Amino acid sequence: MDKEAIAYHVRGLLQAIGEDLDREGLQETPERVARMLEEVLAGTAYSNHEIAEMFGKTFPDPDTDEQEHTVVVKDITVFSYCEHHLALMYDMKVNVAYLPHGKVLGLSKIARICDMAAKRLQLQERLGRDIAQIIGEAAGTEDVAVVISGSHSCMTARGIRNVSAKTITTTYTGQFRHNKELQTLVQFD
């Protein structure tokens, strides 16, 4: 990420909206914004495959052959930025489930995958697909479900200004696609 170019353009943006760049509160703002963007958009530097490799620590699951079971992690908190308005997507909760096939992911890795995939300019719908793809690759399974609930400041702070609106998206792959019983495991309570 080119932080110098970001700072340069933030200066131009501040000037274009009529701000005084010499005002005490704004003197270091371009550089602060550049550092913030490097942090909150860190996922931009990685492909889904690279994230799967980065957080793909698995453990053998010897019980998989004898019985089928599901791993479910709920209420993973993330935030992201809408690629249409660069607006914050907030109060986001991610529920993830997958059917292990011989190995299981470390539980913290599931949350880390969600967090890193969200650190991109995103659409909530794509975020669910990205998380499902990364979890599937990292865990070695085609059976993944991702349900996301979130608020979008492009709807709550501007435009329609509907502050109570929540968006819920679902991504189901493999056995989750048509199995309503499995789908209920990842729904919000």
PDB file of C-alpha atoms in Angstrom:
ATOM      1  CA  MET A   1       0.000   0.000   0.000  1.00  0.00           C
ATOM      2  CA  ASP A   2       1.415   3.383  -0.996  1.00  0.00           C
ATOM      3  CA  LYS A   3       0.947   5.459   2.156  1.00  0.00           C
ATOM      4  CA  GLU A   4       2.662   8.525   0.671  1.00  0.00           C
ATOM      5  CA  ALA A   5       0.209   8.589  -2.246  1.00  0.00           C
ATOM      6  CA  ILE A   6      -2.720   8.115   0.130  1.00  0.00           C
ATOM      7  CA  ALA A   7      -1.562  11.043   2.319  1.00  0.00           C
ATOM      8  CA  TYR A   8      -1.114  13.214  -0.779  1.00  0.00           C
ATOM      9  CA  HIS A   9      -4.656  12.468  -1.965  1.00  0.00           C
ATOM     10  CA  VAL A  10      -6.160  12.947   1.500  1.00  0.00           C
ATOM     11  CA  ARG A  11      -4.579  16.421   1.563  1.00  0.00           C
ATOM     12  CA  GLY A  12      -6.241  17.135  -1.779  1.00  0.00           C
ATOM     13  CA  LEU A  13      -9.578  15.809  -0.528  1.00  0.00           C
ATOM     14  CA  LEU A  14      -9.421  17.981   2.597  1.00  0.00           C
ATOM     15  CA  GLN A  15      -8.610  21.023   0.466  1.00  0.00           C
ATOM     16  CA  ALA A  16     -11.423  20.181  -1.964  1.00  0.00           C
ATOM     17  CA  ILE A  17     -14.000  20.166   0.828  1.00  0.00           C
ATOM     18  CA  GLY A  18     -12.750  23.540   2.048  1.00  0.00           C
ATOM     19  CA  GLU A  19     -10.690  22.564   5.087  1.00  0.00           C
ATOM     20  CA  ASP A  20      -7.641  24.468   6.289  1.00  0.00           C
ATOM     21  CA  LEU A  21      -4.718  22.025   6.267  1.00  0.00           C
ATOM     22  CA  ASP A  22      -2.804  24.307   8.647  1.00  0.00           C
ATOM     23  CA  ARG A  23      -5.508  23.957  11.309  1.00  0.00           C
ATOM     24  CA  GLU A  24      -4.008  22.183  14.331  1.00  0.00           C
ATOM     25  CA  GLY A  25      -6.405  19.220  14.246  1.00  0.00           C
ATOM     26  CA  LEU A  26      -5.699  18.487  10.573  1.00  0.00           C
ATOM     27  CA  GLN A  27      -1.937  18.939  10.323  1.00  0.00           C
ATOM     28  CA  GLU A  28      -1.156  15.214  10.666  1.00  0.00           C
ATOM     29  CA  THR A  29      -4.486  13.868   9.408  1.00  0.00           C
ATOM     30  CA  PRO A  30      -3.284  12.776   5.936  1.00  0.00           C
ATOM     31  CA  GLU A  31      -0.574  10.593   7.448  1.00  0.00           C
ATOM     32  CA  ARG A  32      -2.931   9.233  10.131  1.00  0.00           C
ATOM     33  CA  VAL A  33      -5.499   8.327   7.473  1.00  0.00           C
ATOM     34  CA  ALA A  34      -2.802   6.549   5.441  1.00  0.00           C
ATOM     35  CA  ARG A  35      -1.752   4.475   8.471  1.00  0.00           C
ATOM     36  CA  MET A  36      -5.379   3.707   9.300  1.00  0.00           C
ATOM     37  CA  LEU A  37      -6.114   2.534   5.755  1.00  0.00           C
ATOM     38  CA  GLU A  38      -3.043   0.312   5.770  1.00  0.00           C
ATOM     39  CA  GLU A  39      -4.400  -1.334   8.936  1.00  0.00           C
ATOM     40  CA  VAL A  40      -8.126  -1.605   8.153  1.00  0.00           C
ATOM     41  CA  LEU A  41      -7.556  -2.708   4.546  1.00  0.00           C
ATOM     42  CA  ALA A  42      -4.719  -5.161   5.268  1.00  0.00           C
ATOM     43  CA  GLY A  43      -6.666  -7.989   3.587  1.00  0.00           C
ATOM     44  CA  THR A  44      -6.238  -6.227   0.242  1.00  0.00           C
ATOM     45  CA  ALA A  45      -2.644  -7.476   0.157  1.00  0.00           C
ATOM     46  CA  TYR A  46      -3.717 -11.143   0.133  1.00  0.00           C
ATOM     47  CA  SER A  47      -5.704 -13.415  -2.136  1.00  0.00           C
ATOM     48  CA  ASN A  48      -8.245 -15.838  -0.682  1.00  0.00           C
ATOM     49  CA  HIS A  49      -5.731 -18.632  -1.300  1.00  0.00           C
ATOM     50  CA  GLU A  50      -3.010 -16.771   0.619  1.00  0.00           C
ATOM     51  CA  ILE A  51      -5.373 -16.176   3.557  1.00  0.00           C
ATOM     52  CA  ALA A  52      -6.261 -19.889   3.566  1.00  0.00           C
ATOM     53  CA  GLU A  53      -2.561 -20.744   3.709  1.00  0.00           C
ATOM     54  CA  MET A  54      -1.876 -18.104   6.380  1.00  0.00           C
ATOM     55  CA  PHE A  55      -4.643 -19.330   8.713  1.00  0.00           C
ATOM     56  CA  GLY A  56      -4.927 -22.933   7.585  1.00  0.00           C
ATOM     57  CA  LYS A  57      -3.638 -24.588  10.760  1.00  0.00           C
ATOM     58  CA  THR A  58      -5.588 -27.832  11.053  1.00  0.00           C
ATOM     59  CA  PHE A  59      -5.673 -30.771  13.409  1.00  0.00           C
ATOM     60  CA  PRO A  60      -6.556 -34.388  12.601  1.00  0.00           C
ATOM     61  CA  ASP A  61     -10.187 -35.282  13.256  1.00  0.00           C
ATOM     62  CA  PRO A  62     -10.194 -39.062  13.698  1.00  0.00           C
ATOM     63  CA  ASP A  63     -13.942 -39.236  14.454  1.00  0.00           C
ATOM     64  CA  THR A  64     -14.935 -37.955  11.021  1.00  0.00           C
ATOM     65  CA  ASP A  65     -15.104 -41.408   9.448  1.00  0.00           C
ATOM     66  CA  GLU A  66     -17.332 -42.834  12.185  1.00  0.00           C
ATOM     67  CA  GLN A  67     -19.810 -39.984  12.489  1.00  0.00           C
ATOM     68  CA  GLU A  68     -20.596 -36.778  10.724  1.00  0.00           C
ATOM     69  CA  HIS A  69     -20.461 -33.663  12.857  1.00  0.00           C
ATOM     70  CA  THR A  70     -20.484 -29.930  12.313  1.00  0.00           C
ATOM     71  CA  VAL A  71     -18.200 -27.185  13.588  1.00  0.00           C
ATOM     72  CA  VAL A  72     -20.080 -23.940  14.260  1.00  0.00           C
ATOM     73  CA  VAL A  73     -18.621 -20.606  15.394  1.00  0.00           C
ATOM     74  CA  LYS A  74     -21.105 -17.778  15.937  1.00  0.00           C
ATOM     75  CA  ASP A  75     -21.043 -14.051  16.533  1.00  0.00           C
ATOM     76  CA  ILE A  76     -17.596 -13.341  15.116  1.00  0.00           C
ATOM     77  CA  THR A  77     -17.351  -9.534  15.079  1.00  0.00           C
ATOM     78  CA  VAL A  78     -15.870  -7.839  12.012  1.00  0.00           C
ATOM     79  CA  PHE A  79     -16.165  -4.542  10.203  1.00  0.00           C
ATOM     80  CA  SER A  80     -15.435  -3.581   6.649  1.00  0.00           C
ATOM     81  CA  TYR A  81     -15.773  -0.742   4.165  1.00  0.00           C
ATOM     82  CA  CYS A  82     -18.277  -0.641   1.332  1.00  0.00           C
ATOM     83  CA  GLU A  83     -16.551  -0.451  -2.025  1.00  0.00           C
ATOM     84  CA  HIS A  84     -19.300   1.774  -3.442  1.00  0.00           C
ATOM     85  CA  HIS A  85     -19.056   4.683  -0.967  1.00  0.00           C
ATOM     86  CA  LEU A  86     -16.021   3.770   1.170  1.00  0.00           C
ATOM     87  CA  ALA A  87     -18.578   3.766   3.977  1.00  0.00           C
ATOM     88  CA  LEU A  88     -18.223   1.731   7.144  1.00  0.00           C
ATOM     89  CA  MET A  89     -20.056  -1.591   7.404  1.00  0.00           C
ATOM     90  CA  TYR A  90     -20.419  -2.076  11.155  1.00  0.00           C
ATOM     91  CA  ASP A  91     -22.126  -4.104  13.871  1.00  0.00           C
ATOM     92  CA  MET A  92     -21.274  -7.061  11.663  1.00  0.00           C
ATOM     93  CA  LYS A  93     -21.609 -10.555  13.086  1.00  0.00           C
ATOM     94  CA  VAL A  94     -20.456 -13.604  11.166  1.00  0.00           C
ATOM     95  CA  ASN A  95     -21.669 -17.150  11.820  1.00  0.00           C
ATOM     96  CA  VAL A  96     -19.614 -19.923  10.218  1.00  0.00           C
ATOM     97  CA  ALA A  97     -20.211 -23.669  10.047  1.00  0.00           C
ATOM     98  CA  TYR A  98     -18.460 -26.454   8.187  1.00  0.00           C
ATOM     99  CA  LEU A  99     -18.466 -30.229   8.006  1.00  0.00           C
ATOM    100  CA  PRO A 100     -14.951 -31.562   8.713  1.00  0.00           C
ATOM    101  CA  HIS A 101     -13.503 -34.199   6.414  1.00  0.00           C
ATOM    102  CA  GLY A 102     -10.578 -35.703   8.315  1.00  0.00           C
ATOM    103  CA  LYS A 103      -9.275 -32.446   9.805  1.00  0.00           C
ATOM    104  CA  VAL A 104     -10.506 -29.424  11.740  1.00  0.00           C
ATOM    105  CA  LEU A 105      -9.346 -25.822  11.740  1.00  0.00           C
ATOM    106  CA  GLY A 106      -8.082 -24.195  14.898  1.00  0.00           C
ATOM    107  CA  LEU A 107     -11.072 -22.210  16.191  1.00  0.00           C
ATOM    108  CA  SER A 108      -9.176 -18.932  16.385  1.00  0.00           C
ATOM    109  CA  LYS A 109      -8.242 -19.380  12.726  1.00  0.00           C
ATOM    110  CA  ILE A 110     -11.915 -19.183  11.750  1.00  0.00           C
ATOM    111  CA  ALA A 111     -12.216 -15.760  13.406  1.00  0.00           C
ATOM    112  CA  ARG A 112      -8.908 -14.649  11.868  1.00  0.00           C
ATOM    113  CA  ILE A 113     -10.093 -15.681   8.403  1.00  0.00           C
ATOM    114  CA  CYS A 114     -13.296 -13.657   8.835  1.00  0.00           C
ATOM    115  CA  ASP A 115     -11.345 -10.641  10.065  1.00  0.00           C
ATOM    116  CA  MET A 116      -8.781 -10.687   7.253  1.00  0.00           C
ATOM    117  CA  ALA A 117     -11.383 -11.207   4.521  1.00  0.00           C
ATOM    118  CA  ALA A 118     -13.306  -8.212   5.900  1.00  0.00           C
ATOM    119  CA  LYS A 119     -10.206  -5.991   5.723  1.00  0.00           C
ATOM    120  CA  ARG A 120     -10.841  -5.152   2.081  1.00  0.00           C
ATOM    121  CA  LEU A 121     -13.126  -2.813   0.239  1.00  0.00           C
ATOM    122  CA  GLN A 122     -16.047  -5.195   0.163  1.00  0.00           C
ATOM    123  CA  LEU A 123     -19.649  -6.006  -0.469  1.00  0.00           C
ATOM    124  CA  GLN A 124     -21.285  -8.008   2.305  1.00  0.00           C
ATOM    125  CA  GLU A 125     -22.416 -10.604  -0.236  1.00  0.00           C
ATOM    126  CA  ARG A 126     -18.862 -11.096  -1.510  1.00  0.00           C
ATOM    127  CA  LEU A 127     -17.482 -11.171   2.009  1.00  0.00           C
ATOM    128  CA  GLY A 128     -19.650 -14.219   2.756  1.00  0.00           C
ATOM    129  CA  ARG A 129     -18.469 -15.946  -0.418  1.00  0.00           C
ATOM    130  CA  ASP A 130     -14.822 -15.096   0.329  1.00  0.00           C
ATOM    131  CA  ILE A 131     -15.059 -16.467   3.870  1.00  0.00           C
ATOM    132  CA  ALA A 132     -16.748 -19.651   2.637  1.00  0.00           C
ATOM    133  CA  GLN A 133     -14.083 -20.175  -0.038  1.00  0.00           C
ATOM    134  CA  ILE A 134     -11.206 -19.586   2.402  1.00  0.00           C
ATOM    135  CA  ILE A 135     -12.702 -21.827   5.126  1.00  0.00           C
ATOM    136  CA  GLY A 136     -13.373 -24.532   2.544  1.00  0.00           C
ATOM    137  CA  GLU A 137      -9.816 -24.459   1.244  1.00  0.00           C
ATOM    138  CA  ALA A 138      -8.215 -24.225   4.686  1.00  0.00           C
ATOM    139  CA  ALA A 139     -10.350 -27.019   6.193  1.00  0.00           C
ATOM    140  CA  GLY A 140     -10.374 -29.207   3.087  1.00  0.00           C
ATOM    141  CA  THR A 141     -14.162 -29.292   2.785  1.00  0.00           C
ATOM    142  CA  GLU A 142     -16.801 -28.229   0.284  1.00  0.00           C
ATOM    143  CA  ASP A 143     -19.436 -28.079   3.032  1.00  0.00           C
ATOM    144  CA  VAL A 144     -19.413 -24.534   4.430  1.00  0.00           C
ATOM    145  CA  ALA A 145     -22.053 -22.044   5.579  1.00  0.00           C
ATOM    146  CA  VAL A 146     -21.568 -18.345   6.293  1.00  0.00           C
ATOM    147  CA  VAL A 147     -24.305 -16.013   7.526  1.00  0.00           C
ATOM    148  CA  ILE A 148     -23.542 -12.327   8.067  1.00  0.00           C
ATOM    149  CA  SER A 149     -25.647  -9.616   9.689  1.00  0.00           C
ATOM    150  CA  GLY A 150     -24.492  -6.016   9.463  1.00  0.00           C
ATOM    151  CA  SER A 151     -25.326  -2.345   9.295  1.00  0.00           C
ATOM    152  CA  HIS A 152     -24.100  -0.160   6.459  1.00  0.00           C
ATOM    153  CA  SER A 153     -23.408   3.520   7.007  1.00  0.00           C
ATOM    154  CA  CYS A 154     -24.140   4.107   3.308  1.00  0.00           C
ATOM    155  CA  MET A 155     -27.760   3.382   4.376  1.00  0.00           C
ATOM    156  CA  THR A 156     -27.762   4.559   7.985  1.00  0.00           C
ATOM    157  CA  ALA A 157     -25.774   7.830   7.806  1.00  0.00           C
ATOM    158  CA  ARG A 158     -26.614   9.006   4.288  1.00  0.00           C
ATOM    159  CA  GLY A 159     -29.188   8.386   1.571  1.00  0.00           C
ATOM    160  CA  ILE A 160     -32.276   6.847   3.147  1.00  0.00           C
ATOM    161  CA  ARG A 161     -30.802   7.299   6.686  1.00  0.00           C
ATOM    162  CA  ASN A 162     -32.579   4.249   8.021  1.00  0.00           C
ATOM    163  CA  VAL A 163     -30.568   3.669  11.198  1.00  0.00           C
ATOM    164  CA  SER A 164     -32.278   0.417  12.169  1.00  0.00           C
ATOM    165  CA  ALA A 165     -31.760  -1.369   8.832  1.00  0.00           C
ATOM    166  CA  LYS A 166     -29.712  -4.590   9.022  1.00  0.00           C
ATOM    167  CA  THR A 167     -28.554  -6.621   6.059  1.00  0.00           C
ATOM    168  CA  ILE A 168     -28.358 -10.399   6.352  1.00  0.00           C
ATOM    169  CA  THR A 169     -26.581 -12.444   3.715  1.00  0.00           C
ATOM    170  CA  THR A 170     -26.133 -16.194   3.447  1.00  0.00           C
ATOM    171  CA  THR A 171     -23.603 -18.323   1.608  1.00  0.00           C
ATOM    172  CA  TYR A 172     -24.089 -22.081   1.525  1.00  0.00           C
ATOM    173  CA  THR A 173     -21.804 -24.551  -0.228  1.00  0.00           C
ATOM    174  CA  GLY A 174     -21.827 -28.331  -0.478  1.00  0.00           C
ATOM    175  CA  GLN A 175     -24.290 -30.088   1.810  1.00  0.00           C
ATOM    176  CA  PHE A 176     -25.439 -26.781   3.316  1.00  0.00           C
ATOM    177  CA  ARG A 177     -26.966 -25.677  -0.010  1.00  0.00           C
ATOM    178  CA  HIS A 178     -30.083 -27.824   0.237  1.00  0.00           C
ATOM    179  CA  ASN A 179     -30.099 -29.098   3.823  1.00  0.00           C
ATOM    180  CA  LYS A 180     -32.411 -26.823   5.848  1.00  0.00           C
ATOM    181  CA  GLU A 181     -31.506 -28.602   9.087  1.00  0.00           C
ATOM    182  CA  LEU A 182     -27.805 -27.780   8.599  1.00  0.00           C
ATOM    183  CA  GLN A 183     -28.698 -24.203   7.628  1.00  0.00           C
ATOM    184  CA  THR A 184     -30.472 -23.640  10.940  1.00  0.00           C
ATOM    185  CA  LEU A 185     -27.174 -24.200  12.767  1.00  0.00           C
ATOM    186  CA  VAL A 186     -25.757 -20.897  11.471  1.00  0.00           C
ATOM    187  CA  GLN A 187     -28.858 -18.725  11.675  1.00  0.00           C
ATOM    188  CA  PHE A 188     -28.943 -15.838  14.121  1.00  0.00           C
ATOM    189  CA  ASP A 189     -30.905 -16.518  17.307  1.00  0.00           C
TER     190      ASP A 189
END
